[in-house]
Amino acid sequence: SLERHKLRDPSGLRALSSPPTVSPPRGAQDFDPGDEGVEAGGLSRHNEIFGGWEVLSVDDNPVNHMVVNSALRPRGYKVTECLSGEAGLALIQKRGYLPDCALVDQCMPEGISGHQTCQELRKRYGSALPLIMVSANAREEDVKEAIDAGASEYLCKPYSVAD
């Protein structure tokens, strides 16, 4: 529901960090491997193949990738960066497995938007991939659009390493 996602503050990253051990990204712990063949088109997730947790960061701004890296890598997460929605979709298709979670920027002016990226990821992989829409927009209608596009969660920028 919209109430659950309403203006998810940068504190949403707190669920992603739990030193000294690494916990699954938000939504990943709810993943049922029994649904994998149906939900994920037969693709396994990074954690199931390699161990550890991978977060796919899809954002056209390299500075935002730096923020994600500085927040998650010290906590044991692998961060894979893509500068567009098309690149993120192509990466998953090419390598043949899913990340454990994806952070998708809502506003990417070149190519497909964050909403279109979420819609395509949902179409291809169902609910097997937790999707977190990231945006500087905190209006209720922005949150609703993101959730309607398939985002599992909504995280407002700017966020800090402490978050």
mmCIF file of C-alpha atoms in Angstrom:
data_model
loop_
_atom_site.group_PDB
_atom_site.id
_atom_site.type_symbol
_atom_site.label_atom_id
_atom_site.label_comp_id
_atom_site.label_asym_id
_atom_site.label_seq_id
_atom_site.Cartn_x
_atom_site.Cartn_y
_atom_site.Cartn_z
ATOM 1 C CA SER A 1 0.000 0.000 0.000
ATOM 2 C CA LEU A 2 1.032 3.592 -0.458
ATOM 3 C CA GLU A 3 0.966 4.223 3.303
ATOM 4 C CA ARG A 4 3.698 1.627 3.851
ATOM 5 C CA HIS A 5 5.963 3.324 1.322
ATOM 6 C CA LYS A 6 4.974 6.914 2.005
ATOM 7 C CA LEU A 7 8.067 9.083 1.963
ATOM 8 C CA ARG A 8 10.551 6.370 2.843
ATOM 9 C CA ASP A 9 13.337 8.419 4.292
ATOM 10 C CA PRO A 10 17.047 7.747 3.817
ATOM 11 C CA SER A 11 16.769 5.637 6.975
ATOM 12 C CA GLY A 12 15.679 2.850 4.607
ATOM 13 C CA LEU A 13 19.367 1.950 4.226
ATOM 14 C CA ARG A 14 19.496 0.961 7.891
ATOM 15 C CA ALA A 15 17.813 -2.334 7.024
ATOM 16 C CA LEU A 16 20.604 -2.950 4.518
ATOM 17 C CA SER A 17 23.448 -2.569 7.004
ATOM 18 C CA SER A 18 24.191 -4.833 9.917
ATOM 19 C CA PRO A 19 27.907 -5.070 10.663
ATOM 20 C CA PRO A 20 29.771 -7.169 11.568
ATOM 21 C CA THR A 21 27.798 -9.789 9.655
ATOM 22 C CA VAL A 22 26.141 -9.073 6.339
ATOM 23 C CA SER A 23 22.394 -9.483 6.237
ATOM 24 C CA PRO A 24 20.366 -9.778 3.054
ATOM 25 C CA PRO A 25 19.178 -6.637 1.312
ATOM 26 C CA ARG A 26 15.640 -5.513 2.128
ATOM 27 C CA GLY A 27 13.180 -7.918 0.543
ATOM 28 C CA ALA A 28 15.789 -10.586 -0.193
ATOM 29 C CA GLN A 29 15.075 -12.454 3.030
ATOM 30 C CA ASP A 30 11.458 -12.905 1.875
ATOM 31 C CA PHE A 31 12.551 -14.575 -1.359
ATOM 32 C CA ASP A 32 11.362 -18.173 -1.648
ATOM 33 C CA PRO A 33 13.842 -20.182 -3.735
ATOM 34 C CA GLY A 34 11.011 -22.568 -4.538
ATOM 35 C CA ASP A 35 9.436 -19.796 -6.606
ATOM 36 C CA GLU A 36 12.655 -19.058 -8.456
ATOM 37 C CA GLY A 37 11.895 -20.945 -11.647
ATOM 38 C CA VAL A 38 8.500 -19.317 -12.012
ATOM 39 C CA GLU A 39 9.203 -15.843 -10.690
ATOM 40 C CA ALA A 40 12.729 -15.281 -11.974
ATOM 41 C CA GLY A 41 12.592 -16.990 -15.327
ATOM 42 C CA GLY A 42 14.780 -19.788 -13.970
ATOM 43 C CA LEU A 43 17.542 -17.407 -12.846
ATOM 44 C CA SER A 44 19.243 -17.813 -9.498
ATOM 45 C CA ARG A 45 20.314 -14.875 -7.408
ATOM 46 C CA HIS A 46 23.889 -13.823 -6.738
ATOM 47 C CA ASN A 47 23.800 -15.024 -3.133
ATOM 48 C CA GLU A 48 22.697 -18.504 -4.135
ATOM 49 C CA ILE A 49 25.586 -18.884 -6.571
ATOM 50 C CA PHE A 50 28.462 -16.971 -5.003
ATOM 51 C CA GLY A 51 27.438 -16.276 -1.405
ATOM 52 C CA GLY A 52 27.503 -12.705 -0.178
ATOM 53 C CA TRP A 53 24.965 -10.100 -1.234
ATOM 54 C CA GLU A 54 24.978 -8.084 -4.445
ATOM 55 C CA VAL A 55 23.172 -4.781 -4.946
ATOM 56 C CA LEU A 56 22.742 -3.552 -8.511
ATOM 57 C CA SER A 57 22.873 0.258 -8.646
ATOM 58 C CA VAL A 58 21.179 1.673 -11.757
ATOM 59 C CA ASP A 59 21.775 5.420 -11.953
ATOM 60 C CA ASP A 60 22.947 7.808 -14.663
ATOM 61 C CA ASN A 61 24.973 9.852 -12.150
ATOM 62 C CA PRO A 62 28.393 8.417 -11.141
ATOM 63 C CA VAL A 63 28.327 10.479 -7.926
ATOM 64 C CA ASN A 64 25.261 8.548 -6.782
ATOM 65 C CA HIS A 65 27.140 5.297 -7.393
ATOM 66 C CA MET A 66 29.916 6.621 -5.145
ATOM 67 C CA VAL A 67 27.377 7.235 -2.357
ATOM 68 C CA VAL A 68 25.947 3.729 -2.705
ATOM 69 C CA ASN A 69 29.433 2.218 -2.706
ATOM 70 C CA SER A 70 30.536 4.181 0.351
ATOM 71 C CA ALA A 71 27.416 3.086 2.238
ATOM 72 C CA LEU A 72 27.344 -0.599 1.273
ATOM 73 C CA ARG A 73 30.830 -1.910 0.415
ATOM 74 C CA PRO A 74 32.251 -1.343 3.918
ATOM 75 C CA ARG A 75 29.334 -3.399 5.210
ATOM 76 C CA GLY A 76 30.243 -6.347 3.003
ATOM 77 C CA TYR A 77 27.941 -5.864 0.022
ATOM 78 C CA LYS A 78 29.059 -6.230 -3.565
ATOM 79 C CA VAL A 79 27.852 -3.231 -5.583
ATOM 80 C CA THR A 80 27.503 -3.519 -9.354
ATOM 81 C CA GLU A 81 26.991 -0.242 -11.218
ATOM 82 C CA CYS A 82 25.060 0.465 -14.412
ATOM 83 C CA LEU A 83 24.668 3.958 -15.872
ATOM 84 C CA SER A 84 21.289 3.306 -17.519
ATOM 85 C CA GLY A 85 18.216 1.125 -17.306
ATOM 86 C CA GLU A 86 19.155 -0.523 -20.582
ATOM 87 C CA ALA A 87 22.607 -1.397 -19.206
ATOM 88 C CA GLY A 88 21.085 -2.935 -16.077
ATOM 89 C CA LEU A 89 18.647 -5.054 -18.060
ATOM 90 C CA ALA A 90 21.380 -6.146 -20.480
ATOM 91 C CA LEU A 91 23.756 -7.043 -17.638
ATOM 92 C CA ILE A 92 21.273 -9.400 -15.996
ATOM 93 C CA GLN A 93 20.391 -11.013 -19.305
ATOM 94 C CA LYS A 94 24.035 -11.434 -20.342
ATOM 95 C CA ARG A 95 25.344 -12.933 -17.111
ATOM 96 C CA GLY A 96 22.311 -15.135 -16.464
ATOM 97 C CA TYR A 97 21.690 -14.488 -12.759
ATOM 98 C CA LEU A 98 19.937 -11.836 -10.685
ATOM 99 C CA PRO A 99 21.381 -9.430 -8.168
ATOM 100 C CA ASP A 100 19.939 -9.803 -4.671
ATOM 101 C CA CYS A 101 18.480 -6.303 -4.807
ATOM 102 C CA ALA A 102 18.403 -3.382 -7.260
ATOM 103 C CA LEU A 103 18.512 0.336 -6.525
ATOM 104 C CA VAL A 104 16.979 2.154 -9.499
ATOM 105 C CA ASP A 105 17.144 5.927 -9.947
ATOM 106 C CA GLN A 106 13.697 7.297 -10.715
ATOM 107 C CA CYS A 107 14.855 10.082 -13.028
ATOM 108 C CA MET A 108 17.240 9.041 -15.803
ATOM 109 C CA PRO A 109 16.895 11.474 -18.709
ATOM 110 C CA GLU A 110 18.701 9.375 -21.331
ATOM 111 C CA GLY A 111 17.150 6.127 -22.553
ATOM 112 C CA ILE A 112 14.482 4.405 -20.516
ATOM 113 C CA SER A 113 13.363 5.950 -17.227
ATOM 114 C CA GLY A 114 13.575 4.425 -13.780
ATOM 115 C CA HIS A 115 9.857 3.637 -13.985
ATOM 116 C CA GLN A 116 10.310 1.841 -17.308
ATOM 117 C CA THR A 117 13.319 -0.028 -15.905
ATOM 118 C CA CYS A 118 11.273 -1.213 -12.907
ATOM 119 C CA GLN A 119 8.379 -2.235 -15.145
ATOM 120 C CA GLU A 120 10.661 -4.262 -17.402
ATOM 121 C CA LEU A 121 12.458 -5.916 -14.456
ATOM 122 C CA ARG A 122 9.066 -6.885 -12.967
ATOM 123 C CA LYS A 123 7.870 -8.182 -16.332
ATOM 124 C CA ARG A 124 10.961 -10.352 -16.769
ATOM 125 C CA TYR A 125 11.643 -11.496 -13.194
ATOM 126 C CA GLY A 126 8.445 -10.986 -11.211
ATOM 127 C CA SER A 127 8.752 -10.388 -7.498
ATOM 128 C CA ALA A 128 11.974 -12.424 -7.210
ATOM 129 C CA LEU A 129 14.057 -9.235 -7.418
ATOM 130 C CA PRO A 130 13.548 -6.597 -4.710
ATOM 131 C CA LEU A 131 13.527 -3.175 -6.407
ATOM 132 C CA ILE A 132 14.197 0.032 -4.495
ATOM 133 C CA MET A 133 13.356 3.221 -6.389
ATOM 134 C CA VAL A 134 15.718 6.032 -5.440
ATOM 135 C CA SER A 135 14.756 9.651 -6.002
ATOM 136 C CA ALA A 136 15.189 13.205 -4.784
ATOM 137 C CA ASN A 137 11.416 13.566 -5.166
ATOM 138 C CA ALA A 138 9.489 12.963 -1.980
ATOM 139 C CA ARG A 139 6.001 13.885 -3.114
ATOM 140 C CA GLU A 140 3.292 11.335 -2.453
ATOM 141 C CA GLU A 141 2.489 11.065 -6.173
ATOM 142 C CA ASP A 142 6.144 10.232 -6.947
ATOM 143 C CA VAL A 143 6.097 7.442 -4.397
ATOM 144 C CA LYS A 144 2.811 6.114 -5.795
ATOM 145 C CA GLU A 145 4.160 6.169 -9.374
ATOM 146 C CA ALA A 146 7.247 4.231 -8.279
ATOM 147 C CA ILE A 147 5.226 1.592 -6.451
ATOM 148 C CA ASP A 148 2.826 1.336 -9.406
ATOM 149 C CA ALA A 149 5.836 0.815 -11.697
ATOM 150 C CA GLY A 150 6.919 -2.186 -9.631
ATOM 151 C CA ALA A 151 9.228 -0.789 -6.945
ATOM 152 C CA SER A 152 9.250 -2.771 -3.699
ATOM 153 C CA GLU A 153 10.460 0.225 -1.693
ATOM 154 C CA TYR A 154 11.167 3.941 -2.119
ATOM 155 C CA LEU A 155 14.253 5.729 -0.832
ATOM 156 C CA CYS A 156 14.651 9.505 -0.864
ATOM 157 C CA LYS A 157 17.907 11.244 -1.760
ATOM 158 C CA PRO A 158 20.077 12.568 -0.385
ATOM 159 C CA TYR A 159 21.040 9.823 2.002
ATOM 160 C CA SER A 160 24.245 9.468 3.935
ATOM 161 C CA VAL A 161 26.549 6.677 5.025
ATOM 162 C CA ALA A 162 25.096 6.974 8.536
ATOM 163 C CA ASP A 163 21.637 6.203 7.139
#
